mmCIF file of C-alpha atoms (C1' of nucleotides) in Angstrom:
data_model
loop_
_atom_site.group_PDB
_atom_site.id
_atom_site.type_symbol
_atom_site.label_atom_id
_atom_site.label_comp_id
_atom_site.label_asym_id
_atom_site.label_seq_id
_atom_site.Cartn_x
_atom_site.Cartn_y
_atom_site.Cartn_z
ATOM 1 C CA UNK A 149 20.896 11.215 21.936
ATOM 2 C CA UNK A 150 17.166 11.187 21.865
ATOM 3 C CA UNK A 151 15.157 13.539 19.724
ATOM 4 C CA UNK A 152 13.493 14.961 22.815
ATOM 5 C CA UNK A 153 16.882 16.112 24.037
ATOM 6 C CA UNK A 154 18.016 18.136 21.069
ATOM 7 C CA UNK A 155 16.798 21.311 22.668
ATOM 8 C CA UNK A 156 19.776 20.957 24.992
ATOM 9 C CA UNK A 157 22.210 21.491 22.119
ATOM 10 C CA UNK A 158 23.377 25.119 22.224
ATOM 11 C CA UNK A 159 22.966 25.728 18.520
ATOM 12 C CA UNK A 160 20.352 27.807 16.737
ATOM 13 C CA UNK A 161 19.677 25.132 14.170
ATOM 14 C CA UNK A 162 19.157 22.478 16.816
ATOM 15 C CA UNK A 163 16.858 24.778 18.754
ATOM 16 C CA UNK A 164 14.873 25.505 15.643
ATOM 17 C CA UNK A 165 14.580 21.822 14.849
ATOM 18 C CA UNK A 166 13.414 21.167 18.362
ATOM 19 C CA UNK A 167 10.609 23.670 17.885
ATOM 20 C CA UNK A 168 9.537 23.055 14.297
ATOM 21 C CA UNK A 169 11.726 20.278 12.971
ATOM 22 C CA UNK A 170 9.727 17.199 13.623
ATOM 23 C CA UNK A 171 8.450 15.309 10.721
ATOM 24 C CA UNK A 172 5.083 16.927 10.045
ATOM 25 C CA UNK A 173 5.440 20.412 11.461
ATOM 26 C CA UNK A 174 6.800 21.952 8.293
ATOM 27 C CA UNK A 175 3.801 20.779 6.322
ATOM 28 C CA UNK A 176 1.491 22.147 8.983
ATOM 29 C CA UNK A 177 3.318 25.445 8.791
ATOM 30 C CA UNK A 178 3.107 25.438 5.037
ATOM 31 C CA UNK A 179 -0.655 25.105 5.274
ATOM 32 C CA UNK A 180 -0.913 27.714 7.995
ATOM 33 C CA UNK A 181 0.982 30.174 5.805
ATOM 34 C CA UNK A 182 -1.532 29.420 3.087
ATOM 35 C CA UNK A 183 -4.340 30.304 5.435
ATOM 36 C CA UNK A 184 -5.367 27.115 7.172
ATOM 37 C CA UNK A 185 -6.500 27.591 10.757
ATOM 38 C CA UNK A 186 -8.657 24.629 11.700
ATOM 39 C CA UNK A 187 -7.736 21.193 12.913
ATOM 40 C CA UNK A 188 -9.425 19.375 10.103
ATOM 41 C CA UNK A 189 -7.922 21.641 7.492
ATOM 42 C CA UNK A 190 -4.478 20.707 8.716
ATOM 43 C CA UNK A 191 -5.373 17.077 8.902
ATOM 44 C CA UNK A 192 -6.726 16.962 5.372
ATOM 45 C CA UNK A 193 -4.018 19.087 3.824
ATOM 46 C CA UNK A 194 -1.093 17.257 5.383
ATOM 47 C CA UNK A 195 -2.606 13.804 5.303
ATOM 48 C CA UNK A 196 -1.070 13.029 8.680
ATOM 49 C CA UNK A 197 -3.068 11.051 11.189
ATOM 50 C CA UNK A 198 -5.325 12.935 13.583
ATOM 51 C CA UNK A 199 -3.214 11.994 16.564
ATOM 52 C CA UNK A 200 -0.113 13.386 14.911
ATOM 53 C CA UNK A 201 -1.841 16.615 13.943
ATOM 54 C CA UNK A 202 -3.133 17.070 17.487
ATOM 55 C CA UNK A 203 0.292 16.378 18.919
ATOM 56 C CA UNK A 204 2.157 18.663 16.537
ATOM 57 C CA UNK A 205 -0.270 21.531 16.854
ATOM 58 C CA UNK A 206 -0.001 21.534 20.614
ATOM 59 C CA UNK A 207 3.765 21.296 20.343
ATOM 60 C CA UNK A 208 3.808 24.295 18.042
ATOM 61 C CA UNK A 209 1.513 26.176 20.393
ATOM 62 C CA UNK A 210 3.903 25.424 23.249
ATOM 63 C CA UNK A 211 6.731 26.875 21.224
ATOM 64 C CA UNK A 212 4.837 30.042 20.478
ATOM 65 C CA UNK A 213 4.423 29.429 16.774
ATOM 66 C CA UNK A 214 0.651 29.102 16.912
ATOM 67 C CA UNK A 215 -2.008 30.604 19.109
ATOM 68 C CA UNK A 216 -4.992 28.435 19.925
ATOM 69 C CA UNK A 217 -8.195 30.314 20.387
ATOM 70 C CA UNK A 218 -11.793 29.317 20.813
ATOM 71 C CA UNK A 219 -13.981 30.741 18.095
ATOM 72 C CA UNK A 220 -17.174 29.046 19.153
ATOM 73 C CA UNK A 221 -18.425 28.185 22.588
ATOM 74 C CA UNK A 222 -21.210 25.748 22.533
ATOM 75 C CA UNK A 223 -19.567 22.908 20.841
ATOM 76 C CA UNK A 224 -16.125 24.191 21.740
ATOM 77 C CA UNK A 225 -14.226 24.862 18.541
ATOM 78 C CA UNK A 226 -10.725 26.135 18.182
ATOM 79 C CA UNK A 227 -8.589 27.691 15.572
ATOM 80 C CA UNK A 228 -4.847 27.871 15.278
ATOM 81 C CA UNK A 229 -3.438 31.158 14.174
ATOM 82 C CA UNK A 230 0.191 31.886 13.498
ATOM 83 C CA UNK A 231 1.875 34.256 15.907
ATOM 84 C CA UNK A 232 4.499 36.701 14.696
ATOM 85 C CA UNK A 233 7.032 34.035 15.478
ATOM 86 C CA UNK A 234 5.149 31.685 13.218
ATOM 87 C CA UNK A 235 4.652 34.179 10.410
ATOM 88 C CA UNK A 236 8.368 34.915 10.516
ATOM 89 C CA UNK A 237 8.965 31.376 9.329
ATOM 90 C CA UNK A 238 7.653 32.369 5.933
ATOM 91 C CA UNK A 239 11.145 33.247 4.613
ATOM 92 C CA UNK A 240 12.434 29.870 5.757
ATOM 93 C CA UNK A 241 9.662 28.043 3.957
ATOM 94 C CA UNK A 242 10.110 30.247 0.923
ATOM 95 C CA UNK A 243 13.821 29.469 0.682
ATOM 96 C CA UNK A 244 13.117 25.793 1.202
ATOM 97 C CA UNK A 245 10.481 25.860 -1.474
ATOM 98 C CA UNK A 246 12.799 27.753 -3.804
ATOM 99 C CA UNK A 247 15.534 25.183 -3.241
ATOM 100 C CA UNK A 248 13.108 22.405 -3.955
ATOM 101 C CA UNK A 249 11.860 24.025 -7.138
ATOM 102 C CA UNK A 250 15.392 24.622 -8.323
ATOM 103 C CA UNK A 251 16.837 21.231 -7.494
ATOM 104 C CA UNK A 252 14.047 18.719 -7.208
ATOM 105 C CA UNK A 253 11.429 20.156 -9.540
ATOM 106 C CA UNK A 254 12.863 18.669 -12.684
ATOM 107 C CA UNK A 255 13.331 15.301 -11.142
ATOM 108 C CA UNK A 256 13.577 12.428 -13.604
ATOM 109 C CA UNK A 257 10.887 10.660 -11.590
ATOM 110 C CA UNK A 258 8.434 12.360 -13.905
ATOM 111 C CA UNK A 259 6.578 14.337 -11.292
ATOM 112 C CA UNK A 260 6.848 17.908 -12.493
ATOM 113 C CA UNK A 261 6.185 20.026 -9.448
ATOM 114 C CA UNK A 262 3.810 22.810 -9.998
ATOM 115 C CA UNK A 263 5.804 25.948 -9.500
ATOM 116 C CA UNK A 264 3.803 28.380 -7.459
ATOM 117 C CA UNK A 265 4.688 31.499 -9.464
ATOM 118 C CA UNK A 266 6.051 33.847 -6.866
ATOM 119 C CA UNK A 267 5.204 37.429 -7.624
ATOM 120 C CA UNK A 268 6.459 40.613 -6.028
ATOM 121 C CA UNK A 269 3.562 43.040 -5.783
ATOM 122 C CA UNK A 270 5.870 46.013 -5.314
ATOM 123 C CA UNK A 271 7.264 45.707 -8.827
ATOM 124 C CA UNK A 272 4.636 43.326 -10.219
ATOM 125 C CA UNK A 273 7.095 40.783 -11.541
ATOM 126 C CA UNK A 274 7.708 37.124 -10.963
ATOM 127 C CA UNK A 275 10.899 36.679 -9.040
ATOM 128 C CA UNK A 276 13.198 34.381 -7.175
ATOM 129 C CA UNK A 277 14.250 35.191 -3.618
ATOM 130 C CA UNK A 278 17.751 36.582 -3.189
ATOM 131 C CA UNK A 279 19.369 36.893 0.204
ATOM 132 C CA UNK A 280 21.139 40.162 0.716
ATOM 133 C CA UNK A 281 23.166 41.836 3.421
ATOM 134 C CA UNK A 282 21.201 44.098 5.737
ATOM 135 C CA UNK A 283 24.140 46.485 5.828
ATOM 136 C CA UNK A 284 25.186 47.025 2.231
ATOM 137 C CA UNK A 285 22.297 45.439 0.344
ATOM 138 C CA UNK A 286 24.527 43.294 -1.832
ATOM 139 C CA UNK A 287 23.844 39.586 -2.189
ATOM 140 C CA UNK A 288 25.045 37.532 0.725
ATOM 141 C CA UNK A 289 26.272 34.315 -0.860
ATOM 142 C CA UNK A 290 27.959 31.545 1.122
ATOM 143 C CA UNK A 291 31.394 32.574 -0.091
ATOM 144 C CA UNK A 292 30.934 36.152 1.091
ATOM 145 C CA UNK A 293 29.862 35.167 4.589
ATOM 146 C CA UNK A 294 31.977 34.235 7.553
ATOM 147 C CA UNK A 295 30.779 33.044 10.898
ATOM 148 C CA UNK A 296 32.173 33.289 14.351
ATOM 149 C CA UNK A 297 31.643 29.625 14.988
ATOM 150 C CA UNK A 298 31.140 28.780 18.656
ATOM 151 C CA UNK A 299 34.369 27.759 20.303
ATOM 152 C CA UNK A 300 33.281 24.314 21.357
ATOM 153 C CA UNK A 301 33.010 23.418 17.713
ATOM 154 C CA UNK A 302 36.378 24.729 16.631
ATOM 155 C CA UNK A 303 38.510 23.895 19.637
ATOM 156 C CA UNK A 304 39.095 20.270 18.695
ATOM 157 C CA UNK A 305 39.662 20.651 15.009
ATOM 158 C CA UNK A 306 39.940 23.913 13.191
ATOM 159 C CA UNK A 307 38.949 22.835 9.714
ATOM 160 C CA UNK B 570 -0.481 8.947 5.099
ATOM 161 C CA UNK B 571 2.845 7.568 6.060
ATOM 162 C CA UNK B 572 5.954 9.696 6.169
ATOM 163 C CA UNK B 573 7.561 7.454 3.582
ATOM 164 C CA UNK B 574 4.859 8.489 1.131
ATOM 165 C CA UNK B 575 5.181 12.212 1.347
ATOM 166 C CA UNK B 576 7.259 12.312 -1.802
ATOM 167 C CA UNK B 577 4.034 11.619 -3.647
ATOM 168 C CA UNK B 578 2.580 14.985 -2.647
ATOM 169 C CA UNK B 579 2.969 17.406 -5.566
ATOM 170 C CA UNK B 580 4.274 20.292 -3.481
ATOM 171 C CA UNK B 581 7.773 21.720 -3.338
ATOM 172 C CA UNK B 582 7.777 21.821 0.441
ATOM 173 C CA UNK B 583 6.691 18.209 0.725
ATOM 174 C CA UNK B 584 9.310 17.157 -1.804
ATOM 175 C CA UNK B 585 11.977 19.023 0.096
ATOM 176 C CA UNK B 586 10.904 17.443 3.353
ATOM 177 C CA UNK B 587 11.013 14.055 1.746
ATOM 178 C CA UNK B 588 14.619 14.674 0.756
ATOM 179 C CA UNK B 589 16.027 16.501 3.745
ATOM 180 C CA UNK B 590 13.219 16.856 6.241
ATOM 181 C CA UNK B 591 13.632 13.942 8.525
ATOM 182 C CA UNK B 592 14.628 14.605 11.996
ATOM 183 C CA UNK B 593 18.397 14.384 11.827
ATOM 184 C CA UNK B 594 19.184 15.406 8.268
ATOM 185 C CA UNK B 595 19.141 19.105 9.034
ATOM 186 C CA UNK B 596 21.730 18.668 11.737
ATOM 187 C CA UNK B 597 23.873 16.593 9.408
ATOM 188 C CA UNK B 598 23.581 19.330 6.796
ATOM 189 C CA UNK B 599 24.461 21.957 9.340
ATOM 190 C CA UNK B 600 27.661 20.085 10.130
ATOM 191 C CA UNK B 601 28.432 19.486 6.483
ATOM 192 C CA UNK B 602 28.125 23.209 5.794
ATOM 193 C CA UNK B 603 30.586 23.738 8.626
ATOM 194 C CA UNK B 604 33.035 21.427 6.946
ATOM 195 C CA UNK B 605 32.339 17.949 8.285
ATOM 196 C CA UNK B 606 32.864 15.162 5.757
ATOM 197 C CA UNK B 607 33.443 11.950 7.665
ATOM 198 C CA UNK B 608 31.004 9.502 9.157
ATOM 199 C CA UNK B 609 32.329 9.837 12.666
ATOM 200 C CA UNK B 610 32.358 13.610 12.485
ATOM 201 C CA UNK B 611 28.669 13.577 11.718
ATOM 202 C CA UNK B 612 27.988 11.028 14.384
ATOM 203 C CA UNK B 613 29.808 12.970 17.072
ATOM 204 C CA UNK B 614 28.514 16.388 16.064
ATOM 205 C CA UNK B 615 24.881 15.398 15.787
ATOM 206 C CA UNK B 616 24.828 12.915 18.644
ATOM 207 C CA UNK B 617 22.547 10.646 16.648
ATOM 208 C CA UNK B 618 23.049 6.908 16.762
ATOM 209 C CA UNK B 619 25.404 5.337 14.222
ATOM 210 C CA UNK B 620 22.569 3.518 12.511
ATOM 211 C CA UNK B 621 20.683 6.751 11.986
ATOM 212 C CA UNK B 622 23.719 8.551 10.653
ATOM 213 C CA UNK B 623 24.396 5.736 8.210
ATOM 214 C CA UNK B 624 20.791 5.690 7.132
ATOM 215 C CA UNK B 625 20.461 9.449 6.702
ATOM 216 C CA UNK B 626 23.740 9.860 4.883
ATOM 217 C CA UNK B 627 22.810 7.260 2.322
ATOM 218 C CA UNK B 628 19.372 8.832 1.994
ATOM 219 C CA UNK B 629 20.963 12.202 1.346
ATOM 220 C CA UNK B 630 23.342 10.641 -1.163
ATOM 221 C CA UNK B 631 20.351 9.117 -2.953
ATOM 222 C CA UNK B 632 18.764 12.530 -3.154
ATOM 223 C CA UNK B 633 21.895 14.083 -4.589
ATOM 224 C CA UNK B 634 22.698 16.261 -1.610
ATOM 225 C CA UNK B 635 25.928 14.472 -0.777
ATOM 226 C CA UNK B 636 28.501 12.663 -2.841
ATOM 227 C CA UNK B 637 30.145 9.648 -1.297
ATOM 228 C CA UNK B 638 33.694 9.102 -2.371
ATOM 229 C CA UNK B 639 36.410 6.761 -1.295
ATOM 230 C CA UNK B 640 39.465 8.627 -0.105
ATOM 231 C CA UNK B 641 41.441 5.609 0.992
ATOM 232 C CA UNK B 642 41.549 2.170 -0.520
ATOM 233 C CA UNK B 643 43.033 -0.356 1.736
ATOM 234 C CA UNK B 644 40.754 -0.043 4.636
ATOM 235 C CA UNK B 645 38.023 1.437 2.490
ATOM 236 C CA UNK B 646 37.213 4.858 3.854
ATOM 237 C CA UNK B 647 34.662 7.295 2.570
ATOM 238 C CA UNK B 648 33.881 10.922 2.833
ATOM 239 C CA UNK B 649 30.665 12.743 2.215
ATOM 240 C CA UNK B 650 30.919 15.971 0.340
ATOM 241 C CA UNK B 651 28.087 18.321 -0.429
ATOM 242 C CA UNK B 652 27.090 18.587 -4.038
ATOM 243 C CA UNK B 653 25.929 21.898 -5.501
ATOM 244 C CA UNK B 654 22.448 20.843 -4.549
ATOM 245 C CA UNK B 655 23.628 20.395 -0.988
ATOM 246 C CA UNK B 656 25.574 23.623 -0.843
ATOM 247 C CA UNK B 657 22.515 25.446 -2.127
ATOM 248 C CA UNK B 658 20.794 24.555 1.110
ATOM 249 C CA UNK B 659 22.979 27.057 2.896
ATOM 250 C CA UNK B 660 20.443 29.892 2.493
ATOM 251 C CA UNK B 661 17.735 27.673 3.934
ATOM 252 C CA UNK B 662 19.823 26.845 6.969
ATOM 253 C CA UNK B 663 20.854 30.460 7.310
ATOM 254 C CA UNK B 664 17.260 31.682 7.351
ATOM 255 C CA UNK B 665 16.335 28.966 9.802
ATOM 256 C CA UNK B 666 19.221 29.885 12.023
ATOM 257 C CA UNK B 667 18.315 33.537 11.766
ATOM 258 C CA UNK B 668 14.749 32.806 12.752
ATOM 259 C CA UNK B 669 15.939 30.788 15.681
ATOM 260 C CA UNK B 670 18.300 33.503 16.864
ATOM 261 C CA UNK B 671 15.584 36.113 16.554
ATOM 262 C CA UNK B 672 12.770 34.182 18.179
ATOM 263 C CA UNK B 673 14.214 31.456 20.325
ATOM 264 C CA UNK B 674 17.564 32.913 21.305
ATOM 265 C CA UNK B 675 16.271 34.965 24.165
ATOM 266 C CA UNK B 676 14.098 32.217 25.483
ATOM 267 C CA UNK B 677 13.143 32.548 29.130
ATOM 268 C CA UNK B 678 14.449 29.022 29.649
ATOM 269 C CA UNK B 679 17.783 30.675 30.354
ATOM 270 C CA UNK B 680 19.727 29.086 27.572
ATOM 271 C CA UNK B 681 21.204 32.035 25.729
ATOM 272 C CA UNK B 682 22.134 30.758 22.322
ATOM 273 C CA UNK B 683 25.482 31.809 21.145
ATOM 274 C CA UNK B 684 24.873 33.989 18.139
ATOM 275 C CA UNK B 685 27.281 33.059 15.425
ATOM 276 C CA UNK B 686 28.120 36.605 14.319
ATOM 277 C CA UNK B 687 27.362 36.570 10.633
ATOM 278 C CA UNK B 688 29.711 38.792 8.681
ATOM 279 C CA UNK B 689 29.555 39.909 5.069
ATOM 280 C CA UNK B 690 33.076 39.954 3.695
ATOM 281 C CA UNK B 691 32.081 42.191 0.797
ATOM 282 C CA UNK B 692 31.344 45.115 3.088
ATOM 283 C CA UNK B 693 33.014 43.776 6.227
ATOM 284 C CA UNK B 694 30.017 44.270 8.494
ATOM 285 C CA UNK B 695 27.918 42.052 10.664
ATOM 286 C CA UNK B 696 24.528 41.642 9.112
ATOM 287 C CA UNK B 697 21.223 39.899 9.114
ATOM 288 C CA UNK B 698 19.940 38.192 5.975
ATOM 289 C CA UNK B 699 17.278 40.056 4.026
ATOM 290 C CA UNK B 700 15.320 38.402 1.263
ATOM 291 C CA UNK B 701 14.924 40.586 -1.794
ATOM 292 C CA UNK B 702 13.270 40.366 -5.144
ATOM 293 C CA UNK B 703 15.494 39.171 -7.966
ATOM 294 C CA UNK B 704 13.772 41.608 -10.309
ATOM 295 C CA UNK B 705 13.712 44.947 -8.488
ATOM 296 C CA UNK B 706 16.042 44.295 -5.585
ATOM 297 C CA UNK B 707 13.585 45.526 -2.990
ATOM 298 C CA UNK B 708 12.817 43.431 0.075
ATOM 299 C CA UNK B 709 10.360 40.634 -0.589
ATOM 300 C CA UNK B 710 8.297 40.462 2.561
ATOM 301 C CA UNK B 711 5.305 38.136 2.962
ATOM 302 C CA UNK B 712 2.849 40.970 2.398
ATOM 303 C CA UNK B 713 4.466 41.937 -0.916
ATOM 304 C CA UNK B 714 4.364 38.421 -2.318
ATOM 305 C CA UNK B 715 1.535 36.592 -3.967
ATOM 306 C CA UNK B 716 1.494 33.006 -5.099
ATOM 307 C CA UNK B 717 -0.341 31.165 -7.752
ATOM 308 C CA UNK B 718 -1.493 28.481 -5.389
ATOM 309 C CA UNK B 719 -2.065 25.140 -7.073
ATOM 310 C CA UNK B 720 -5.680 24.633 -8.030
ATOM 311 C CA UNK B 721 -6.272 21.484 -6.017
ATOM 312 C CA UNK B 722 -5.723 23.517 -2.883
ATOM 313 C CA UNK B 723 -8.054 26.353 -3.735
ATOM 314 C CA UNK B 724 -10.844 24.569 -5.559
ATOM 315 C CA UNK B 725 -12.705 23.396 -2.471
ATOM 316 C CA UNK B 726 -12.485 26.473 -0.391
ATOM 317 C CA UNK B 727 -11.108 29.782 -1.537
ATOM 318 C CA UNK B 728 -10.180 31.351 1.783
ATOM 319 C "C1'" DA C 1400 50.836 -8.268 20.210
ATOM 320 C "C1'" DG C 1401 47.844 -4.726 21.777
ATOM 321 C "C1'" DG C 1402 45.356 -0.629 21.191
ATOM 322 C "C1'" DG C 1403 43.534 3.089 18.138
ATOM 323 C "C1'" DT C 1404 40.927 4.732 14.021
ATOM 324 C "C1'" DT C 1405 37.231 4.601 10.538
ATOM 325 C "C1'" DA C 1406 32.951 3.090 8.617
ATOM 326 C "C1'" DG C 1407 29.801 0.804 9.167
ATOM 327 C "C1'" DT C 1408 26.215 -3.554 10.577
ATOM 328 C "C1'" DT C 1409 23.473 -6.163 13.794
ATOM 329 C "C1'" DC C 1410 20.473 -6.909 17.715
ATOM 330 C "C1'" DA C 1411 16.758 -6.632 21.133
ATOM 331 C "C1'" DG C 1412 14.111 -3.644 23.681
ATOM 332 C "C1'" DA C 1413 11.843 0.971 23.791
ATOM 333 C "C1'" DA C 1414 9.563 4.663 21.682
ATOM 334 C "C1'" DA C 1415 6.930 6.702 18.219
ATOM 335 C "C1'" DG C 1416 3.820 6.560 14.314
ATOM 336 C "C1'" DC C 1417 -0.310 4.773 12.014
ATOM 337 C "C1'" DA C 1418 -5.395 4.035 10.577
ATOM 338 C "C1'" DG C 1419 -9.581 4.020 12.004
ATOM 339 C "C1'" DA C 1420 -13.172 3.892 15.412
ATOM 340 C "C1'" DC C 1421 -15.041 6.476 19.092
ATOM 341 C "C1'" DT C 1422 -16.692 10.818 21.727
ATOM 342 C "C1'" DT C 1423 -19.142 15.117 22.481
ATOM 343 C "C1'" DA C 1424 -22.107 18.597 21.170
ATOM 344 C "C1'" DC C 1425 -24.516 21.201 18.158
ATOM 345 C "C1'" DA C 1426 -27.257 22.015 13.437
ATOM 346 C "C1'" DC C 1427 -30.323 20.850 10.066
ATOM 347 C "C1'" DA C 1428 -33.457 17.408 7.365
ATOM 348 C "C1'" DG C 1429 -37.331 14.763 7.222
ATOM 349 C "C1'" DC D 567 -37.512 12.761 17.397
ATOM 350 C "C1'" DT D 568 -34.418 10.081 14.790
ATOM 351 C "C1'" DG D 569 -30.780 10.334 11.491
ATOM 352 C "C1'" DT D 570 -26.828 12.566 9.113
ATOM 353 C "C1'" DG D 571 -23.133 15.901 9.151
ATOM 354 C "C1'" DT D 572 -19.383 18.720 11.129
ATOM 355 C "C1'" DA D 573 -15.594 19.923 14.313
ATOM 356 C "C1'" DA D 574 -11.968 18.770 17.404
ATOM 357 C "C1'" DG D 575 -10.071 15.826 19.294
ATOM 358 C "C1'" DT D 576 -8.958 10.992 22.146
ATOM 359 C "C1'" DC D 577 -8.283 5.972 22.291
ATOM 360 C "C1'" DT D 578 -6.714 1.475 20.783
ATOM 361 C "C1'" DG D 579 -3.983 -2.033 18.983
ATOM 362 C "C1'" DC D 580 -0.725 -2.864 15.557
ATOM 363 C "C1'" DT D 581 3.501 -1.621 12.858
ATOM 364 C "C1'" DT D 582 7.549 0.886 12.120
ATOM 365 C "C1'" DT D 583 11.408 3.280 13.601
ATOM 366 C "C1'" DC D 584 14.990 4.565 16.978
ATOM 367 C "C1'" DT D 585 18.403 3.608 20.477
ATOM 368 C "C1'" DG D 586 22.593 2.043 22.720
ATOM 369 C "C1'" DA D 587 25.836 -1.138 22.750
ATOM 370 C "C1'" DA D 588 28.486 -4.565 20.911
ATOM 371 C "C1'" DC D 589 30.641 -6.458 16.817
ATOM 372 C "C1'" DT D 590 33.401 -6.607 12.270
ATOM 373 C "C1'" DA D 591 37.212 -5.552 9.358
ATOM 374 C "C1'" DA D 592 41.365 -3.726 7.815
ATOM 375 C "C1'" DC D 593 44.850 -0.879 8.458
ATOM 376 C "C1'" DC D 594 48.152 2.137 11.603
ATOM 377 C "C1'" DC D 595 51.401 3.037 15.412
ATOM 378 C "C1'" DT D 596 53.930 1.530 19.536
#
DNA sequence: AGGGTTAGTTCAGAAAGCAGACTTACACAG
DNA sequence: CTGTGTAAGTCTGCTTTCTGAACTAACCCT
């Protein structure tokens, strides 16, 4: 299977990866969530080559994550702004970042990651993100969640 | 910058991508969280080539996401089991999946994703994941969160 | 003896990624 | 009016990675 075909897999994760899962997109999204909007900002912040940034940005625009709009006419200049779809990736990035801080931050490689003190303005305290159930509000941990896994994945071997 | 160098970027997201962010790892993790443990299970479920699966699995073992253990001696056979570090990626995958279901599921392309009815066994209701603050328990939405962004990203231009 | 299973490795050709130069069009300095 | 700078890319030639298919190896069952 080729990477360009993964959008044919009927699975939410595969679909998501097809849209935002290529190698540099997450870093572009990270920078967008921090406020970057211009081509060169993305290029500098990610360190990816210009061709890659151009390619990924247009891919993300195609998938409705960014909106490309001209903010200057005469030398045509564009900015990339996150759509709602794009802004809604913030929780994904936050959980990823939290995982990384928890598990990779104290790596023995001697590169202490700078923890980006996450603060909840509602209560004005530093916090860690906790996933809860939209129905009862209690934490939704892996062992308290079941899935109706699509049939085609269970038919052959029910683990 | 080459992709193989992104682990030098002092940012949790970049570190995470270095560990699990290449193109097929997420799909491998998805399958592992569904119970897959064997090489061929990963190969079949992801559809990636055998070389890629071998490469990614050993990469993930290196990064402490999987543990490789021999479960049969005579023809040496191995299984890959998620470590705690690996299992802790479940929330990340869940948020990603949730995003995908919300934003890509009803794509006009006519491929209705099968929603994998997420159920909270504690309250026995279907639910959607909500990120809350570990301190006060209230929802932690992007607009109620502030970050102490690392200096090297703000020094040049404070947006 | 022949075929199946599992966990890979190897190979050559194809695709993708890379750095850096180039382009276009304006703005400001001297 | 010539030169330098900025912004948003595109282009080029080289390097790296990915792919599909075959191959290995050691056991099992028939």
